[in-house]
GROMACS .gro file of C-alpha atoms in nm:
model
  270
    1UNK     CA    1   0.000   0.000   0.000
    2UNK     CA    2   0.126   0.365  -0.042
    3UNK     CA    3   0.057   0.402   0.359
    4UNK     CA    4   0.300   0.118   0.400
    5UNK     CA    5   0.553   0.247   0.136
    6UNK     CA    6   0.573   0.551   0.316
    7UNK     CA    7   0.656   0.412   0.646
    8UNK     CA    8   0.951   0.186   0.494
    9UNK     CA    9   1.064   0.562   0.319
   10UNK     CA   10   0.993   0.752   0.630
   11UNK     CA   11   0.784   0.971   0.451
   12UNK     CA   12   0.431   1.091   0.534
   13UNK     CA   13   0.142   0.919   0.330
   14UNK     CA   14   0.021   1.290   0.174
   15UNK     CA   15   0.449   1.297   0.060
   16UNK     CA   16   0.476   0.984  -0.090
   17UNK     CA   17   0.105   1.051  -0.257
   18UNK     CA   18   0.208   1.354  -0.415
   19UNK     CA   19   0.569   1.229  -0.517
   20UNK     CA   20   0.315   0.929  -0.702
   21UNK     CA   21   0.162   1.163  -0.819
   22UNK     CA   22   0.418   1.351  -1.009
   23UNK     CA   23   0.582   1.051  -1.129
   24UNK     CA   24   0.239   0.909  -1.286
   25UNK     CA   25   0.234   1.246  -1.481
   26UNK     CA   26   0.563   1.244  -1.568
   27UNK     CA   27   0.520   0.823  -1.708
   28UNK     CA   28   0.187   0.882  -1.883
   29UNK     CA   29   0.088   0.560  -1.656
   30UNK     CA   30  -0.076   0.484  -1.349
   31UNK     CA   31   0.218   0.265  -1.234
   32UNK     CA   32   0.045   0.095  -0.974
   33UNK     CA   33  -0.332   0.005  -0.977
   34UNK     CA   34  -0.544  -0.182  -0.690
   35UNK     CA   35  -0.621  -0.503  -0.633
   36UNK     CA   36  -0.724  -0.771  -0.349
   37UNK     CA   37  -0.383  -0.767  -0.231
   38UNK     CA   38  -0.332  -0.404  -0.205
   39UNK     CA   39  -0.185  -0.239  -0.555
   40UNK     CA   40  -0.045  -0.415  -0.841
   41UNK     CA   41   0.280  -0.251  -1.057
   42UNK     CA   42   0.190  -0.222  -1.402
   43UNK     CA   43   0.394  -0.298  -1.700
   44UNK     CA   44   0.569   0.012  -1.730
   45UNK     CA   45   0.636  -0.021  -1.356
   46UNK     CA   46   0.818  -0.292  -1.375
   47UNK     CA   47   1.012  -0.199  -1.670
   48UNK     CA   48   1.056   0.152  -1.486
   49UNK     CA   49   1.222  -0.053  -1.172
   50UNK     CA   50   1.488  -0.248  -1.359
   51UNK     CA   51   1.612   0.126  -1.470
   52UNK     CA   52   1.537   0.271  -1.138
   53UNK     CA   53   1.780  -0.032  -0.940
   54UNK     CA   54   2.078   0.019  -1.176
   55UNK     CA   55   2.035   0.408  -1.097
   56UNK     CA   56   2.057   0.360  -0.722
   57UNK     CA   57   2.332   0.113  -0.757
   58UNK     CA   58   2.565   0.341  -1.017
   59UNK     CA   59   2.509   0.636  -0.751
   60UNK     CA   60   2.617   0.340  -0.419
   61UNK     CA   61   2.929   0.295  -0.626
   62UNK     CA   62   3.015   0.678  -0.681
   63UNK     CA   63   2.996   0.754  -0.357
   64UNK     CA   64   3.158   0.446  -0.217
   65UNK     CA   65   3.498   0.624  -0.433
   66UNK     CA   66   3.448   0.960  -0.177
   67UNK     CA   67   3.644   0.899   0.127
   68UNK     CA   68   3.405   1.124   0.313
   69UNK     CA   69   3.133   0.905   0.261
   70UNK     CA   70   3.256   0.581   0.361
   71UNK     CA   71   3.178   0.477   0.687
   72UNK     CA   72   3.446   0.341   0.899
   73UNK     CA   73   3.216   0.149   1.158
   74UNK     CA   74   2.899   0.076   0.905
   75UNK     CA   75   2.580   0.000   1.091
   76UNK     CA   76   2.480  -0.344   1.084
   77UNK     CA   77   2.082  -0.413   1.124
   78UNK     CA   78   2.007  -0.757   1.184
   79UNK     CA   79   1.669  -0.941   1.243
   80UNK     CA   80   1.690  -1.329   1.385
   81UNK     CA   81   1.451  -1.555   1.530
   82UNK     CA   82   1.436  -1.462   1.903
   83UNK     CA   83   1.621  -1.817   2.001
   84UNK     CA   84   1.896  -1.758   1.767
   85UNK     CA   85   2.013  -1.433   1.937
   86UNK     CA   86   2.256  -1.501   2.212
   87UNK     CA   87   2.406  -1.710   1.895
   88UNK     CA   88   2.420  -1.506   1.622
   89UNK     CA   89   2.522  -1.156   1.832
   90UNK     CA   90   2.773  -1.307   2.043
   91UNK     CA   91   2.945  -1.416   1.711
   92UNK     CA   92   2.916  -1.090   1.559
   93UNK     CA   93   3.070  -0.927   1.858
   94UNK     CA   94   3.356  -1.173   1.857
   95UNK     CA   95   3.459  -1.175   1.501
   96UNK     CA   96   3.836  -1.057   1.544
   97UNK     CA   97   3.803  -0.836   1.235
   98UNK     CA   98   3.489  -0.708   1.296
   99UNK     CA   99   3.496  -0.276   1.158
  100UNK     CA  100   3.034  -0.279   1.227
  101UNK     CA  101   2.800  -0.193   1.475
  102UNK     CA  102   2.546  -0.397   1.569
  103UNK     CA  103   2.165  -0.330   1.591
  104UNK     CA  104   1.921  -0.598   1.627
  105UNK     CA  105   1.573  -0.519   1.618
  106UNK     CA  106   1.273  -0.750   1.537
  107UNK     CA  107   0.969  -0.641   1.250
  108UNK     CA  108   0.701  -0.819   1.209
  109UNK     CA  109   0.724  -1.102   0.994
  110UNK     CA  110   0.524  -1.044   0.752
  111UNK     CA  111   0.742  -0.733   0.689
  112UNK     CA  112   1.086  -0.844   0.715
  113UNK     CA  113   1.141  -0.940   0.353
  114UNK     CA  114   1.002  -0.622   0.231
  115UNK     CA  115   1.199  -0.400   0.508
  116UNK     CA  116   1.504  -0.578   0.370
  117UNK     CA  117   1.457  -0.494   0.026
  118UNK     CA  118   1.391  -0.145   0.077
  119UNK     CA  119   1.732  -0.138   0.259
  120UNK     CA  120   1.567  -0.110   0.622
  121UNK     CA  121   1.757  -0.403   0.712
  122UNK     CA  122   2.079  -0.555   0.640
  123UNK     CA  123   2.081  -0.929   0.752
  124UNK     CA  124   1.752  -1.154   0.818
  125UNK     CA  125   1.763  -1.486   0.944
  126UNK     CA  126   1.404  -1.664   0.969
  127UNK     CA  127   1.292  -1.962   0.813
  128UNK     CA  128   1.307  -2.090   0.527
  129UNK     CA  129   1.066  -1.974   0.266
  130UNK     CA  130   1.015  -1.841  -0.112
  131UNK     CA  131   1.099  -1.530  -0.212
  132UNK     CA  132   0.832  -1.515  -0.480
  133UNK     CA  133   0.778  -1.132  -0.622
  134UNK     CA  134   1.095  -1.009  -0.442
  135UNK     CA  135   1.398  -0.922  -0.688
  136UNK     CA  136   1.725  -0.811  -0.570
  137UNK     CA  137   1.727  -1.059  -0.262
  138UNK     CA  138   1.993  -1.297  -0.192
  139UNK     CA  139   1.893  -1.648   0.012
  140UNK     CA  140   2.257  -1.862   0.143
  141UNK     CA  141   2.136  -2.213   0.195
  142UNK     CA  142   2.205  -2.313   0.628
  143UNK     CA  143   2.279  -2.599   0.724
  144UNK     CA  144   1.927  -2.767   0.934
  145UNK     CA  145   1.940  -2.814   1.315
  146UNK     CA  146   1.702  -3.005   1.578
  147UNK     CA  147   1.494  -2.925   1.845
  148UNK     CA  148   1.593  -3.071   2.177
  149UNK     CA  149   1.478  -3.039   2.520
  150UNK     CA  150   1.720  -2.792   2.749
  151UNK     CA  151   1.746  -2.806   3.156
  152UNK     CA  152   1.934  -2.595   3.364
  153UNK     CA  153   2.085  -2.697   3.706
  154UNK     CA  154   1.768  -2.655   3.861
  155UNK     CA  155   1.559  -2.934   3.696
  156UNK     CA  156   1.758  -3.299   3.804
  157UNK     CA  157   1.486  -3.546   3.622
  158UNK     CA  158   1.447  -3.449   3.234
  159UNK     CA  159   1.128  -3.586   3.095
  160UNK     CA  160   1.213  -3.941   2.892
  161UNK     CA  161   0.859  -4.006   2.788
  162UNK     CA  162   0.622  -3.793   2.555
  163UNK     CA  163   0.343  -3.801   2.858
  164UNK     CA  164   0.613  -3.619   3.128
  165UNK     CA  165   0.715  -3.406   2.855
  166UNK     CA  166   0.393  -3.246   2.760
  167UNK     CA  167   0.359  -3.234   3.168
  168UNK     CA  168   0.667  -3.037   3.230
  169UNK     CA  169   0.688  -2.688   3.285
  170UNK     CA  170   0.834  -2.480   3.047
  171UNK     CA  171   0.938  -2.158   2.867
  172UNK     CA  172   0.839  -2.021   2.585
  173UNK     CA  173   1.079  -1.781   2.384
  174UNK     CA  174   0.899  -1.551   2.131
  175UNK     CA  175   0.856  -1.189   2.072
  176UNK     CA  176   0.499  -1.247   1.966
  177UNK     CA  177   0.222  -1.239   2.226
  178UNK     CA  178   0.084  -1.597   2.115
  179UNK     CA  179   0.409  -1.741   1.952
  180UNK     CA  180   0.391  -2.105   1.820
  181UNK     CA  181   0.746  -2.288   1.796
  182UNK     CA  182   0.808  -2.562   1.524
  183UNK     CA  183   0.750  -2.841   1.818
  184UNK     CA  184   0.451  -2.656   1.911
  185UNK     CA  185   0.311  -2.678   1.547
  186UNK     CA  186   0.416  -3.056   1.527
  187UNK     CA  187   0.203  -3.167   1.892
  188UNK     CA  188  -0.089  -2.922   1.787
  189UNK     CA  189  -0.144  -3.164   1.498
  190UNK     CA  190  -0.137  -3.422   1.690
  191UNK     CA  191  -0.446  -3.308   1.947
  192UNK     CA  192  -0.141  -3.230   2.216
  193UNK     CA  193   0.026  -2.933   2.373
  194UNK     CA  194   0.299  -2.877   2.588
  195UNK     CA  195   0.234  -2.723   2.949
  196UNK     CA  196   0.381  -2.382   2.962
  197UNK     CA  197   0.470  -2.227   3.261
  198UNK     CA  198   0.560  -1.875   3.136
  199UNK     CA  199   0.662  -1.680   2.764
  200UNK     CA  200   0.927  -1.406   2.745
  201UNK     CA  201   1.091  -1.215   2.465
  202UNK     CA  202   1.452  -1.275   2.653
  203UNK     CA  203   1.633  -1.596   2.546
  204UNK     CA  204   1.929  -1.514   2.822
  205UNK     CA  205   1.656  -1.399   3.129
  206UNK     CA  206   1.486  -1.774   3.009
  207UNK     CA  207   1.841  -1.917   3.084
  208UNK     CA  208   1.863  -1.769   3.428
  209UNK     CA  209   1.530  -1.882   3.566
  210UNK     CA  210   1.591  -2.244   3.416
  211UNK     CA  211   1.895  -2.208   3.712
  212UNK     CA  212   1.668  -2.145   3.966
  213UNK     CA  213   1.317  -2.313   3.876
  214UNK     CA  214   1.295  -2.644   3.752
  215UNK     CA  215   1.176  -2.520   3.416
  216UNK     CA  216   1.252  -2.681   3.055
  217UNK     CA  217   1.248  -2.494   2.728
  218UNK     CA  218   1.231  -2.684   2.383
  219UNK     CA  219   1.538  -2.512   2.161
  220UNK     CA  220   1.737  -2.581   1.862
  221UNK     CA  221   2.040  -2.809   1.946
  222UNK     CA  222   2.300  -2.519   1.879
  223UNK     CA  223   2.124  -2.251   2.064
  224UNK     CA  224   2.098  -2.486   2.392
  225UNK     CA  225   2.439  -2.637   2.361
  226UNK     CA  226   2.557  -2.201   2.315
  227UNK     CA  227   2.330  -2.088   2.639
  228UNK     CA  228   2.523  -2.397   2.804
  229UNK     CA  229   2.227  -2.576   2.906
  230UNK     CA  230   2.184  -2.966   2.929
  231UNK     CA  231   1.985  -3.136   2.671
  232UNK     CA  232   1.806  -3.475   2.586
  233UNK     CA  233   1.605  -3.603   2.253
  234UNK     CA  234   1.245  -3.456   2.228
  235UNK     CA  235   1.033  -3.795   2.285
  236UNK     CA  236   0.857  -3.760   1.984
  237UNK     CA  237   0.844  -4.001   1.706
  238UNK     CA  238   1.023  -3.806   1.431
  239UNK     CA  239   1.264  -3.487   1.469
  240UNK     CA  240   1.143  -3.123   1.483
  241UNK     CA  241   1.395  -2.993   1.254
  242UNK     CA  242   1.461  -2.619   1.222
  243UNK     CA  243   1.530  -2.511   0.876
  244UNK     CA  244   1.668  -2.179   0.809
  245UNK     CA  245   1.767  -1.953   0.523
  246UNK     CA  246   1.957  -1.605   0.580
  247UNK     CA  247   1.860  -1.352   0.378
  248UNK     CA  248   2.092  -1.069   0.217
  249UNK     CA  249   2.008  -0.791  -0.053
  250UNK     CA  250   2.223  -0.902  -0.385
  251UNK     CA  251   2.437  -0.546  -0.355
  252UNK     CA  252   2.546  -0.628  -0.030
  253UNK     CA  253   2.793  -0.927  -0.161
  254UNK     CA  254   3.020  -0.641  -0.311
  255UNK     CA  255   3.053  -0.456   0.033
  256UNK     CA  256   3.367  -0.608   0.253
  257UNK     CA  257   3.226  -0.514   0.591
  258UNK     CA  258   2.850  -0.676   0.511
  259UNK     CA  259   3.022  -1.010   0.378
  260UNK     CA  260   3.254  -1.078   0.630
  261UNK     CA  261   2.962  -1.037   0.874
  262UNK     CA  262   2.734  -1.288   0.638
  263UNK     CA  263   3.014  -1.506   0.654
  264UNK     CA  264   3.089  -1.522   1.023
  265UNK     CA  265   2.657  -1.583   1.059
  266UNK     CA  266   2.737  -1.871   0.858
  267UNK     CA  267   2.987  -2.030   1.072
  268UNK     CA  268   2.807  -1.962   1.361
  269UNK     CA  269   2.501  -2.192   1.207
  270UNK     CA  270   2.729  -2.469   1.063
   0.00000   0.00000   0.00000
């Protein structure tokens, strides 16, 4: 919507209406037209963009050959599933050649994809899924991982069985108010869910109370092994697996600081 295109150009809606306006006049063509799904690009709009994207990136070259415009500690925005942080930030802050800052913030999902196109955000790491309708992004294949179940020192009898599982307290990591995990999805097909005791947005304050109540939480393999908690096989029949994709913008390959930091994500994951 041009309300939504706005907000990703920090622009008012009445700006961005009259700057639509002007450019319609000036193309002899609507450009965008509505539809169920919001507005559609027309023809010319799509033959417009191709144009437009080579503009932008000819101007990102020129002014990466000023001096004065080269940063020399680049922002780095990055977006992860709320369980992958401790992971993913730690290694960031530990690369030994690291030149970025780091900024982690979380849109909502249905945005992400779009807020990384429009150059809102760098680096996005969520699942795995197309990127139908969105040129210019870049998708690195990650390796898969497992869930597992993950006890601190204050839980001595991890559940074995899928009936003390589904009985045992536990935590539940998400930034969204009614979050479902991958495990979650799994049991609801089944007719089964697992007994939460409490949710937070925090995956390290969910590590400290797991120390002093005799909690469980159900996380990848990596992320429990990284938070140094113990783990044992979810008692399911088949493995939750968690598959991942990171996501990049195409012109970010050809800037150092951005692909050392894709490439240190990546070892994190393997």
């Amino acid at each position: 919507s041009v309300t939504r295109a706005a907000e990703v150009m920090c622009l008012s809606q009445p700006a961005m209406s009259n700057a639509l306006r002007r450019l319609r006049e000036l193309c002899g063509d609507p450009l965008f037209i509505k539809s169920r799904l919001g507005v559609t690009p027309t023809l010319v709009a799509h033959r417009l963009a191709d144009f437009v994207r080579a503009a932008l990136e000819s101007l990102r070259e020129g002014l990466r050959m000023i001096p004065a415009a080269r940063q020399n500690n680049p922002l780095l925005r990055i977006s992860c599933l709320d369980c992958l942080q401790p992971v993913l930030l730690d290694a960031l802050l530990e690369s030994p050649h690291a030149d970025w800052q780091v900024r982690y913030f979380q849109p909502r999902r249905r945005d992400a994809l779009q807020e990384l196109a429009s150059g809102k955000l760098d680096i996005l790491i969520d699942h795995d899924q197309p990127l139908a309708g969105l040129a210019g992004l870049h998708k690195p294949a990650l390796p898969a991982d497992h869930y597992v179940f993950a006890f601190g020192a204050a839980l001595k009898d991890p559940p074995r069985t899928l009936e003390a599982y589904l009985q045992q307290p536990q935590i539940q990591v998400s930034s969204r108010r009614d979050g479902l995990s991958p495990v979650d999805l799994r049991l609801g097909l089944k007719g089964m869910r697992r007994t939460l005791a409490m949710s937070t947005q925090s995956t390290l304050a969910a590590r400290l109370i797991t120390d002093r109540q005799p909690f469980g939480m159900s996380l990848p393999s990596r992320v429990a092994s990284a938070l140094g908690l113990q783990q044992v096989p979810l008692p399911l029949e088949e493995p939750v697996e968690l598959k991942l994709a990171l996501y990049i913008e195409s012109r970010y390959r050809f800037e150092r600081s951005r692909e050392e930091a894709v490439h240190c994500l990546l070892r994190a994951l393997g």
